[in-house]
Tab-separated table of C-alpha atoms and ligand atoms in Angstrom:
chain	number	residue	atom	x	y	z
A	4	MET	CA	0.037	0.166	-0.016
A	5	SER	CA	2.563	2.785	0.868
A	6	GLU	CA	5.006	1.445	-2.163
A	7	THR	CA	2.125	2.367	-4.723
A	8	PHE	CA	1.511	5.548	-2.521
A	9	THR	CA	5.235	6.295	-2.759
A	10	GLU	CA	5.381	5.521	-6.416
A	11	GLU	CA	2.401	7.619	-7.206
A	12	LEU	CA	3.887	10.951	-5.372
A	13	GLU	CA	7.152	10.021	-7.387
A	14	ARG	CA	4.997	10.361	-10.672
A	15	LEU	CA	3.344	13.483	-9.899
A	16	ARG	CA	6.379	14.874	-8.567
A	17	ALA	CA	7.654	14.394	-12.221
A	18	LYS	CA	4.913	15.922	-13.669
A	19	LEU	CA	5.010	18.833	-11.772
A	20	ALA	CA	8.604	19.304	-12.546
A	21	ALA	CA	8.084	18.969	-16.123
A	22	ALA	CA	4.856	21.425	-15.952
A	23	GLU	CA	7.319	24.013	-14.504
A	24	GLN	CA	9.983	23.280	-16.871
A	25	ALA	CA	7.458	24.089	-19.935
A	26	LEU	CA	6.257	27.116	-18.301
A	27	GLU	CA	9.919	28.582	-17.310
A	28	ALA	CA	10.478	27.915	-21.386
A	29	ILE	CA	7.032	29.993	-21.827
A	30	ARG	CA	8.038	32.788	-19.916
A	31	ASP	CA	11.974	32.522	-21.562
A	32	GLY	CA	10.625	32.531	-24.861
A	33	GLU	CA	12.370	29.275	-25.966
A	34	ALA	CA	9.491	26.811	-26.273
A	35	ASP	CA	7.272	27.116	-29.366
A	36	ALA	CA	5.059	24.234	-28.431
A	37	ILE	CA	3.584	21.808	-25.972
A	38	LEU	CA	2.872	18.697	-25.835
A	39	VAL	CA	-0.211	17.384	-23.417
A	40	PRO	CA	-0.619	14.030	-23.015
A	41	GLU	CA	-4.169	12.647	-23.973
A	42	ASP	CA	-5.550	9.029	-24.197
A	43	ARG	CA	-4.333	8.469	-27.726
A	44	GLY	CA	-0.824	9.865	-27.305
A	45	TYR	CA	-0.126	13.802	-27.514
A	46	ARG	CA	-1.516	16.611	-28.662
A	47	VAL	CA	0.733	19.577	-29.872
A	48	PHE	CA	-0.148	23.427	-29.131
A	49	THR	CA	1.899	25.734	-30.699
A	50	LEU	CA	2.037	28.956	-28.926
A	51	ARG	CA	1.480	30.715	-32.439
A	52	GLY	CA	-1.820	28.302	-32.281
A	53	ALA	CA	-2.652	29.463	-28.930
A	54	GLU	CA	-2.343	33.054	-29.229
A	55	HIS	CA	-3.501	33.544	-32.832
A	56	PRO	CA	-7.386	33.062	-31.803
A	57	TYR	CA	-6.867	35.890	-29.039
A	58	ARG	CA	-4.921	38.236	-31.383
A	59	ILE	CA	-7.323	37.628	-33.914
A	60	PHE	CA	-10.477	38.518	-31.194
A	61	LEU	CA	-8.416	41.821	-29.829
A	62	GLU	CA	-8.122	43.070	-33.085
A	63	GLN	CA	-11.346	42.817	-34.305
A	64	MET	CA	-13.549	43.669	-31.419
A	65	GLN	CA	-15.428	46.651	-31.499
A	66	GLU	CA	-13.849	47.358	-27.713
A	67	GLY	CA	-10.468	49.130	-27.106
A	68	ALA	CA	-8.095	46.872	-25.605
A	69	VAL	CA	-4.639	47.653	-24.135
A	70	ALA	CA	-2.090	46.616	-22.033
A	71	LEU	CA	-0.317	48.869	-19.744
A	72	ASP	CA	3.031	47.887	-17.697
A	73	ARG	CA	3.069	49.160	-13.754
A	74	ASP	CA	3.962	52.579	-14.751
A	75	GLY	CA	0.618	52.876	-16.534
A	76	ALA	CA	2.481	53.153	-20.336
A	77	ILE	CA	0.706	51.349	-23.048
A	78	VAL	CA	2.839	48.326	-23.766
A	79	TYR	CA	0.066	46.977	-26.275
A	80	ALA	CA	-3.057	48.135	-28.113
A	81	ASN	CA	-5.214	47.617	-30.689
A	82	ARG	CA	-6.709	49.344	-33.652
A	83	ARG	CA	-9.690	50.405	-32.015
A	84	THR	CA	-8.344	52.085	-29.471
A	85	ALA	CA	-6.426	54.101	-32.165
A	86	GLU	CA	-9.652	54.747	-33.583
A	87	MET	CA	-10.970	55.552	-30.515
A	88	LEU	CA	-8.419	58.461	-29.856
A	89	ALA	CA	-7.863	59.348	-33.592
A	90	ALA	CA	-4.482	58.817	-33.147
A	91	PRO	CA	-1.790	56.819	-35.100
A	92	LEU	CA	-1.787	53.647	-33.369
A	93	GLU	CA	2.169	54.113	-32.985
A	94	LYS	CA	1.694	57.441	-31.121
A	95	VAL	CA	-0.809	55.339	-29.038
A	96	MET	CA	1.985	52.659	-28.071
A	97	GLY	CA	4.641	53.564	-25.499
A	98	SER	CA	2.328	56.451	-24.401
A	99	ASP	CA	0.803	56.833	-20.832
A	100	LEU	CA	-2.551	55.900	-20.946
A	101	GLU	CA	-3.127	59.176	-18.289
A	102	SER	CA	-2.078	61.300	-20.940
A	103	TRP	CA	-5.304	60.618	-22.633
A	104	VAL	CA	-7.537	60.940	-19.943
A	105	ALA	CA	-9.286	64.216	-19.721
A	106	PRO	CA	-7.689	66.513	-17.002
A	107	ALA	CA	-11.140	66.000	-14.708
A	108	SER	CA	-11.247	62.773	-14.571
A	109	ARG	CA	-7.871	62.365	-14.054
A	110	SER	CA	-8.131	61.582	-10.117
A	111	GLY	CA	-10.820	58.884	-10.818
A	112	PHE	CA	-8.405	57.580	-13.129
A	113	HIS	CA	-5.564	57.385	-10.529
A	114	ALA	CA	-8.018	55.592	-8.118
A	115	TRP	CA	-9.198	53.119	-10.744
A	116	LEU	CA	-5.874	52.173	-11.215
A	117	GLU	CA	-4.401	51.389	-7.805
A	118	GLN	CA	-7.652	49.273	-7.532
A	119	ALA	CA	-6.948	47.845	-11.065
A	120	LEU	CA	-3.219	46.580	-10.158
A	121	ALA	CA	-4.316	45.618	-6.781
A	122	GLY	CA	-6.553	43.030	-8.888
A	123	ALA	CA	-9.604	44.061	-10.958
A	124	ALA	CA	-11.558	47.389	-11.296
A	125	ARG	CA	-14.416	49.452	-13.316
A	126	CYS	CA	-14.558	52.637	-13.869
A	127	GLU	CA	-16.074	55.253	-16.497
A	128	LEU	CA	-14.501	58.605	-17.390
A	129	ASP	CA	-13.415	60.952	-20.250
A	130	LEU	CA	-10.701	59.972	-22.358
A	131	ILE	CA	-9.275	63.233	-24.950
A	132	ALA	CA	-8.799	62.275	-28.550
A	133	MET	CA	-6.070	63.577	-30.457
A	134	ASP	CA	-8.800	66.136	-32.437
A	135	GLY	CA	-9.705	67.543	-28.681
A	136	ARG	CA	-13.040	65.334	-28.765
A	137	LEU	CA	-13.825	64.407	-25.155
A	138	VAL	CA	-14.953	60.306	-25.523
A	139	PRO	CA	-17.343	59.001	-22.699
A	140	VAL	CA	-15.346	55.361	-21.797
A	141	CYS	CA	-15.727	52.297	-19.502
A	142	LEU	CA	-12.253	51.043	-18.087
A	143	SER	CA	-12.474	47.954	-17.213
A	144	GLY	CA	-8.677	46.553	-15.841
A	145	ARG	CA	-7.737	43.156	-14.568
A	146	SER	CA	-4.181	42.446	-13.014
A	147	PRO	CA	-2.712	38.968	-14.196
A	148	GLY	CA	-0.645	39.094	-11.031
A	149	GLY	CA	3.081	38.553	-10.105
A	150	ASP	CA	5.633	40.525	-11.815
A	151	GLU	CA	4.437	39.777	-15.003
A	152	ILE	CA	4.459	41.888	-17.760
A	153	PRO	CA	1.920	43.647	-19.041
A	154	ALA	CA	0.717	44.436	-15.313
A	155	LEU	CA	-2.754	45.038	-16.433
A	156	CYS	CA	-4.913	44.268	-19.314
A	157	VAL	CA	-7.657	46.696	-19.918
A	158	VAL	CA	-10.763	46.959	-22.272
A	159	ILE	CA	-12.265	50.131	-23.094
A	160	THR	CA	-15.551	50.621	-23.932
A	161	ASP	CA	-16.723	53.686	-25.907
A	162	LEU	CA	-19.728	55.351	-24.047
A	163	THR	CA	-20.237	58.344	-27.178
A	164	GLU	CA	-23.272	56.043	-28.627
A	165	PRO	CA	-25.412	54.875	-25.714
A	166	ARG	CA	-24.566	58.101	-24.109
A	167	ARG	CA	-25.836	60.103	-27.132
A	168	ARG	CA	-29.201	57.560	-26.785
A	169	GLU	CA	-29.350	57.982	-23.188
A	170	GLU	CA	-29.443	61.630	-23.809
A	171	GLU	CA	-31.832	61.593	-26.866
A	172	LEU	CA	-34.272	59.526	-24.705
A	173	ARG	CA	-33.889	61.587	-21.828
A	174	ARG	CA	-34.841	64.779	-24.122
A	175	GLN	CA	-37.642	62.763	-25.445
A	176	ALA	CA	-39.010	61.897	-22.076
A	177	GLU	CA	-38.760	65.617	-20.829
A	178	LEU	CA	-40.747	66.337	-24.103
A	179	LEU	CA	-42.982	64.139	-23.890
A	180	ALA	CA	-43.667	65.312	-19.917
A	181	GLN	CA	-44.146	68.799	-21.436
A	182	ALA	CA	-46.318	67.819	-23.594
A	183	ARG	CA	-48.341	65.754	-21.429
A	184	GLN	CA	-48.436	68.643	-18.565
A	185	GLU	CA	-49.723	70.865	-21.717
A	186	LEU	CA	-52.181	68.682	-22.492
A	187	GLU	CA	-53.053	68.110	-18.683
A	188	ARG	CA	-53.400	71.864	-18.453
A	189	GLN	CA	-55.444	72.187	-21.840
A	190	ALA	CA	-57.962	69.583	-20.663
A	191	ALA	CA	-58.240	71.244	-17.622
A	192	GLU	CA	-58.905	74.290	-19.353
A	193	LEU	CA	-61.565	72.956	-21.600
A	194	ALA	CA	-63.420	70.952	-18.649
A	195	ARG	CA	-63.569	74.627	-16.867
A	196	SER	CA	-64.598	76.360	-19.754
A	197	ASN	CA	-67.068	73.663	-21.202
A	198	ALA	CA	-68.811	73.666	-17.355
A	199	GLU	CA	-68.880	77.255	-17.224
A	200	LEU	CA	-70.388	77.349	-21.097
A	201	ASP	CA	-73.221	74.804	-20.226
A	202	GLN	CA	-73.618	77.237	-16.963
A	203	PHE	CA	-74.254	80.093	-18.925
A	204	ALA	CA	-76.394	77.862	-21.613
A	205	SER	CA	-78.683	76.824	-18.957
A	206	VAL	CA	-78.948	80.372	-16.873
A	207	LEU	CA	-79.485	81.859	-20.214
A	208	ALA	CA	-82.008	79.329	-21.261
A	209	HIS	CA	-83.932	79.342	-18.123
A	210	ASP	CA	-84.053	83.479	-17.981
A	211	LEU	CA	-84.908	83.652	-21.689
A	212	LYS	CA	-87.932	80.862	-20.939
A	213	GLU	CA	-89.644	83.042	-18.106
A	214	PRO	CA	-90.626	86.027	-20.554
A	215	LEU	CA	-90.965	83.928	-23.435
A	216	ARG	CA	-93.774	82.099	-21.393
A	217	ALA	CA	-95.362	85.527	-20.940
A	218	VAL	CA	-95.245	86.360	-24.576
A	219	LEU	CA	-96.635	82.845	-25.666
A	220	ASN	CA	-99.000	82.867	-22.722
A	221	TYR	CA	-100.510	86.284	-23.849
A	222	ALA	CA	-100.527	86.003	-27.393
A	223	ARG	CA	-102.515	82.597	-26.860
A	224	LEU	CA	-104.941	84.586	-24.256
A	225	PHE	CA	-105.151	86.958	-26.865
A	226	GLU	CA	-105.948	84.834	-29.649
A	227	GLU	CA	-108.668	83.146	-27.475
A	228	ARG	CA	-110.134	85.817	-26.249
A	229	CYS	CA	-109.816	88.225	-29.203
A	230	ARG	CA	-109.630	86.948	-32.036
A	231	ASP	CA	-113.573	87.613	-33.496
A	232	ARG	CA	-112.150	91.473	-33.209
A	233	LEU	CA	-109.425	90.994	-35.407
A	234	ASP	CA	-109.204	91.500	-39.079
A	235	ALA	CA	-106.920	89.164	-41.457
A	236	ARG	CA	-104.138	91.192	-41.369
A	237	GLY	CA	-104.461	91.341	-37.231
A	238	GLU	CA	-104.968	87.337	-37.378
A	239	ARG	CA	-102.193	86.884	-39.644
A	240	PHE	CA	-99.884	89.166	-37.641
A	241	LEU	CA	-100.355	87.235	-34.255
A	242	ALA	CA	-100.254	84.129	-36.367
A	243	HIS	CA	-96.870	85.206	-37.215
A	244	ILE	CA	-95.911	86.135	-33.235
A	245	LEU	CA	-96.975	82.704	-32.160
A	246	ALA	CA	-95.083	81.004	-34.729
A	247	GLY	CA	-92.013	82.864	-33.783
A	248	ALA	CA	-92.439	82.429	-29.786
A	249	GLU	CA	-93.083	78.867	-30.487
A	250	ARG	CA	-90.026	78.526	-32.771
A	251	LEU	CA	-87.824	80.439	-30.096
A	252	ASP	CA	-89.416	78.379	-27.341
A	253	ARG	CA	-88.359	75.160	-29.384
A	254	MET	CA	-84.986	76.457	-29.813
A	255	ILE	CA	-84.439	77.633	-26.267
A	256	GLU	CA	-85.407	73.954	-25.341
A	257	GLY	CA	-82.725	72.622	-27.747
A	258	LEU	CA	-79.822	74.531	-26.248
A	259	LEU	CA	-80.965	73.317	-22.703
A	260	GLU	CA	-80.511	69.973	-24.143
A	261	PHE	CA	-77.813	70.214	-25.907
A	262	SER	CA	-76.326	71.894	-22.732
A	263	ARG	CA	-77.409	69.212	-20.701
A	264	VAL	CA	-75.372	66.078	-22.517
A	265	THR	CA	-72.731	66.954	-20.395
A	266	THR	CA	-74.179	68.188	-17.233
A	267	ARG	CA	-77.192	65.896	-16.655
A	268	GLY	CA	-75.406	63.086	-18.534
A	269	ARG	CA	-75.440	59.522	-17.031
A	270	PRO	CA	-72.888	57.051	-16.252
A	271	LEU	CA	-72.027	54.810	-19.099
A	272	ALA	CA	-72.972	51.023	-18.820
A	273	PRO	CA	-73.634	48.087	-21.151
A	274	THR	CA	-76.247	48.394	-23.493
A	275	ASP	CA	-78.718	46.650	-25.626
A	276	ALA	CA	-78.307	48.643	-29.062
A	277	GLU	CA	-81.146	46.575	-30.411
A	278	ALA	CA	-83.427	47.195	-27.946
A	279	VAL	CA	-82.557	51.191	-28.082
A	280	PHE	CA	-82.993	50.802	-32.042
A	281	ARG	CA	-86.758	48.990	-31.511
A	282	GLN	CA	-87.419	51.798	-28.699
A	283	ALA	CA	-86.369	54.502	-31.514
A	284	CYS	CA	-88.507	53.092	-33.829
A	285	ALA	CA	-91.795	52.817	-31.671
A	286	ASP	CA	-91.099	56.227	-30.938
A	287	LEU	CA	-91.270	57.326	-34.454
A	288	ARG	CA	-93.931	55.048	-35.372
A	289	ALA	CA	-96.173	58.166	-36.838
A	290	LEU	CA	-93.478	59.280	-39.022
A	291	ILE	CA	-92.732	55.676	-40.305
A	292	GLU	CA	-96.198	55.377	-41.349
A	293	GLN	CA	-96.850	58.706	-42.230
A	294	THR	CA	-93.662	58.505	-44.817
A	295	GLY	CA	-94.087	54.874	-45.809
A	296	ALA	CA	-90.782	53.755	-44.816
A	297	SER	CA	-89.314	50.433	-44.288
A	298	ILE	CA	-86.407	50.400	-41.906
A	299	THR	CA	-84.183	47.240	-42.036
A	300	HIS	CA	-81.196	46.692	-39.483
A	301	ASP	CA	-78.340	43.723	-38.789
A	302	PRO	CA	-77.967	42.606	-35.425
A	303	LEU	CA	-77.140	45.081	-33.417
A	304	PRO	CA	-74.149	44.959	-30.419
A	305	VAL	CA	-74.270	45.378	-26.992
A	306	VAL	CA	-72.263	49.325	-26.169
A	307	LEU	CA	-70.962	51.053	-23.352
A	308	ALA	CA	-73.105	53.803	-23.329
A	309	ASP	CA	-75.937	56.667	-21.642
A	310	GLU	CA	-79.205	54.638	-23.088
A	311	THR	CA	-81.408	57.685	-23.219
A	312	GLN	CA	-78.566	59.932	-25.123
A	313	LEU	CA	-78.026	56.449	-27.613
A	314	LEU	CA	-81.736	56.473	-28.073
A	315	ARG	CA	-81.570	60.606	-28.769
A	316	VAL	CA	-79.238	60.056	-31.313
A	317	LEU	CA	-80.508	56.990	-33.791
A	318	GLU	CA	-83.883	58.434	-33.221
A	319	ASN	CA	-82.622	61.693	-34.401
A	320	LEU	CA	-80.751	59.852	-37.121
A	321	LEU	CA	-83.499	57.937	-38.214
A	322	ALA	CA	-86.117	60.823	-38.002
A	323	ASN	CA	-83.815	62.766	-40.628
A	324	ALA	CA	-83.740	59.567	-42.674
A	325	LEU	CA	-86.966	59.731	-43.181
A	326	LYS	CA	-87.505	63.129	-43.393
A	327	PHE	CA	-85.265	64.128	-45.929
A	328	HIS	CA	-86.536	61.628	-48.192
A	329	GLY	CA	-86.213	61.772	-51.927
A	330	ALA	CA	-89.138	60.711	-54.723
A	331	GLU	CA	-89.018	57.005	-53.184
A	332	PRO	CA	-90.643	56.138	-49.861
A	333	PRO	CA	-87.645	56.152	-47.555
A	334	ARG	CA	-85.196	52.804	-47.317
A	335	VAL	CA	-83.789	52.890	-44.038
A	336	HIS	CA	-80.780	50.485	-42.864
A	337	VAL	CA	-79.024	50.192	-39.823
A	338	ARG	CA	-75.849	48.271	-38.902
A	339	ALA	CA	-73.017	48.022	-36.754
A	340	GLN	CA	-69.074	46.918	-37.233
A	341	ARG	CA	-66.514	46.444	-34.604
A	342	ARG	CA	-63.006	48.577	-35.309
A	343	GLN	CA	-61.293	47.605	-32.193
A	344	ARG	CA	-62.295	48.786	-28.693
A	345	HIS	CA	-65.871	50.737	-30.730
A	346	TRP	CA	-68.875	49.708	-32.793
A	347	VAL	CA	-69.149	52.053	-35.646
A	348	PHE	CA	-72.712	51.845	-36.435
A	349	ALA	CA	-73.904	52.936	-39.811
A	350	VAL	CA	-77.496	54.521	-40.322
A	351	SER	CA	-78.179	54.442	-44.594
A	352	ASP	CA	-80.841	56.201	-46.483
A	353	ASN	CA	-81.876	56.768	-49.877
A	354	GLY	CA	-82.885	60.365	-49.386
A	355	VAL	CA	-81.912	63.490	-50.989
A	356	GLY	CA	-78.383	63.614	-50.016
A	357	ILE	CA	-76.172	66.105	-48.799
A	358	GLU	CA	-73.594	68.240	-50.678
A	359	PRO	CA	-70.103	68.050	-49.552
A	360	GLN	CA	-69.412	71.798	-48.875
A	361	GLU	CA	-72.519	70.911	-46.448
A	362	GLN	CA	-71.156	67.818	-44.644
A	363	GLU	CA	-69.269	69.350	-41.838
A	364	ARG	CA	-70.997	71.761	-41.480
A	365	ILE	CA	-74.507	70.245	-40.374
A	366	PHE	CA	-72.867	69.525	-36.846
A	367	ALA	CA	-72.709	72.849	-35.682
A	368	PRO	CA	-75.583	74.217	-33.897
A	369	PHE	CA	-78.425	76.026	-35.650
A	370	GLN	CA	-76.658	74.773	-38.848
A	371	ARG	CA	-79.246	73.610	-41.318
A	372	GLY	CA	-78.955	72.248	-45.024
A	373	GLN	CA	-79.457	75.021	-47.559
A	374	ALA	CA	-82.392	73.214	-49.541
A	375	HIS	CA	-83.917	72.362	-46.400
A	376	ALA	CA	-85.135	75.813	-44.883
A	377	ASP	CA	-88.934	74.776	-45.524
A	378	CYS	CA	-88.524	71.624	-43.711
A	379	PRO	CA	-89.506	71.262	-39.883
A	380	GLY	CA	-86.645	71.326	-37.628
A	381	ASP	CA	-84.261	73.867	-35.986
A	382	GLY	CA	-80.701	72.541	-36.792
A	383	LEU	CA	-79.644	71.239	-33.180
A	384	GLY	CA	-80.522	67.540	-33.875
A	385	LEU	CA	-76.789	66.721	-35.138
A	386	ALA	CA	-75.188	69.273	-32.920
A	387	ILE	CA	-76.781	67.276	-29.837
A	388	ALA	CA	-75.974	64.129	-31.365
A	389	ARG	CA	-72.732	65.154	-32.192
A	390	ARG	CA	-72.285	66.036	-28.505
A	391	ILE	CA	-73.403	62.945	-27.180
A	392	VAL	CA	-71.059	60.486	-29.770
A	393	GLU	CA	-68.399	62.573	-28.515
A	394	ARG	CA	-69.002	62.467	-24.792
A	395	HIS	CA	-69.125	58.474	-25.020
A	396	GLY	CA	-65.222	59.197	-26.502
A	397	GLY	CA	-66.882	58.502	-30.352
A	398	LYS	CA	-66.958	60.115	-33.733
A	399	ILE	CA	-69.673	61.194	-35.970
A	400	TRP	CA	-69.287	62.025	-39.595
A	401	VAL	CA	-71.530	61.385	-42.778
A	402	GLU	CA	-70.534	60.409	-45.922
A	403	SER	CA	-73.514	61.188	-49.019
A	404	THR	CA	-73.634	61.256	-52.619
A	405	PRO	CA	-76.111	63.819	-53.207
A	406	GLY	CA	-79.541	62.683	-54.865
A	407	ARG	CA	-78.810	59.244	-54.081
A	408	GLY	CA	-78.970	59.158	-49.973
A	409	SER	CA	-76.607	59.301	-47.235
A	410	THR	CA	-74.653	57.196	-44.546
A	411	PHE	CA	-74.474	58.703	-41.261
A	412	TYR	CA	-71.458	56.355	-39.016
A	413	PHE	CA	-71.247	56.966	-35.309
A	414	SER	CA	-68.685	55.107	-32.707
A	415	ILE	CA	-69.479	54.016	-29.185
A	416	PRO	CA	-66.801	52.149	-27.210
A	417	ALA	CA	-67.734	48.205	-26.785
A	418	ALA	CA	-69.023	46.646	-23.750
A	419	ALA	CA	-66.287	43.851	-24.162
A	420	GLU	CA	-68.002	41.414	-21.923
A	421	ALA	CA	-71.358	41.589	-22.763
A	422	VAL	CA	-70.602	41.375	-26.613
A	423	ALA	CA	-69.593	37.985	-26.727
A	424	HIS	CA	-72.874	36.821	-24.868
A	425	LYS	CA	-74.782	38.609	-28.045
A	426	ALA	CA	-75.928	35.847	-30.308
A	427	HIS	CA	-76.112	36.317	-33.865
A	428	HIS	CA	-79.789	36.765	-35.259
A	429	ALA	CA	-80.296	36.391	-38.869
A	430	ARG	CA	-80.762	40.270	-40.802
A	431	ALA	CA	-84.437	41.131	-39.851
A	432	GLY	CA	-86.908	43.683	-41.042
A	433	HIS	CA	-88.935	46.226	-39.053
A	434	ARG	CA	-91.811	47.460	-40.088
A	435	PRO	CA	-94.585	49.307	-37.699
A	436	GLY	CA	-96.861	47.087	-36.696
B	663	ADP	P1	-82.690	69.495	-38.125
B	663	ADP	O1	-83.051	68.022	-38.619
B	663	ADP	O2	-83.328	70.683	-37.607
B	663	ADP	O3	-82.589	70.635	-39.819
B	663	ADP	P2	-80.142	68.442	-38.056
B	663	ADP	O4	-79.045	68.764	-37.364
B	663	ADP	O5	-80.646	67.276	-37.519
B	663	ADP	O6	-81.358	69.709	-37.759
B	663	ADP	O7	-80.132	68.291	-39.300
B	663	ADP	C1	-78.874	69.527	-40.146
B	663	ADP	C2	-78.971	69.471	-41.468
B	663	ADP	O8	-77.959	68.164	-41.968
B	663	ADP	C3	-80.338	69.559	-41.677
B	663	ADP	O9	-81.311	70.559	-42.316
B	663	ADP	C4	-80.417	68.439	-43.376
B	663	ADP	O10	-79.969	69.477	-44.272
B	663	ADP	C5	-78.838	67.899	-43.320
B	663	ADP	N1	-79.608	66.485	-43.145
B	663	ADP	C6	-79.375	65.808	-41.992
B	663	ADP	N2	-79.525	64.352	-42.216
B	663	ADP	C7	-79.601	64.245	-43.444
B	663	ADP	C8	-80.306	63.064	-44.396
B	663	ADP	N3	-80.383	61.751	-43.564
B	663	ADP	N4	-80.369	63.557	-45.477
B	663	ADP	C9	-80.153	64.366	-46.198
B	663	ADP	N5	-79.876	65.376	-45.450
B	663	ADP	C10	-79.931	65.767	-43.883
């Protein structure tokens, strides 16, 4: 047992001596190949072979690499380092690394050098290139230890581009924050002025209504009690007074309704647009019968809406489609198409259509189509519809070919969870019963 142990010891000692000898030979530059015993004989590592890939790495990599002696002089530098410093390689070799460090970074550099020589260290600082440009870099140094030359191997990472990107990001974030602040300010301002306007409209409507009521009441009383004392002209005058006062009354009502879209709106909740559509048709029954209209619809979805307001929008669009009909009896079709988080409703008619130059204007309060001055209405319906749709975060617009018909579109947010439960019905017709 102890014999085998002694033999094993001897064998290991011989191996160690051989290894030490090989190392010594490498250090002195005497060896140019090492033989390493393997299972099937020896494998030859030439030193050129061992070093070659590392040289390629060093010369090809996008990082600077320098080797320093104990005094900080550069004994080796790769091409990338020279590029970074905008200097010829021969000027970099042999120079002190410190001479390339920006004055403001020198004390940091000394601390880093001391720490790196003792083992390893990283730091970020500025170098000065030969053309005077400051080059932000990260120095990452590792000492091989002992009295080796080089005393320190350093990888230099150019931070110019990352810093530029950081700076750009920071600038963009700042711009974004500014824009958001501005937007918040504008939103607050808008909300304030909206509230003020609503208040103004509502006060105006109430205060206007009172004297108007008096005019209307006395005019009606006058008509009732004094009609027989009036001649034909007097009757005509009185009819004008009454018609004017009644129109003013309707306009004030409309104005009130317009202002109440935001002040009296109810919270948005899942609402079955098909049920609302049916209600609208029922409310318009007289007009449908009178015009001989047919109204058809595709299955309609559940949306996130204030039910009363959705009814108002549908009713208004349907009433317009019936009112502004052409020679043929009105044919109206209602459908809805999902577009991301909204449903876009479409109300199409075969009516008189709208001239292109009027297609935007008709959504403003009190704006009516040129050709429809004699049709009943005050030009507030679409303005109210737009206000309602916008309160729901949607949009309303029209596409029309004059003489052929119009399609009014409006978008309303989908009630995601409720939509899935809605079965697909066949295309259904609706005629008043
Ligand atoms: P009103 O119906 O009281 O005139 P609206 O605001 O509802 O007010 O409509 C504004 C104008 O838009 C109408 O006077 C008419 O000229 C035009 N318009 C609206 N709907 C249609 C339609 N379906 N077809 C043709 N013109 C329309």
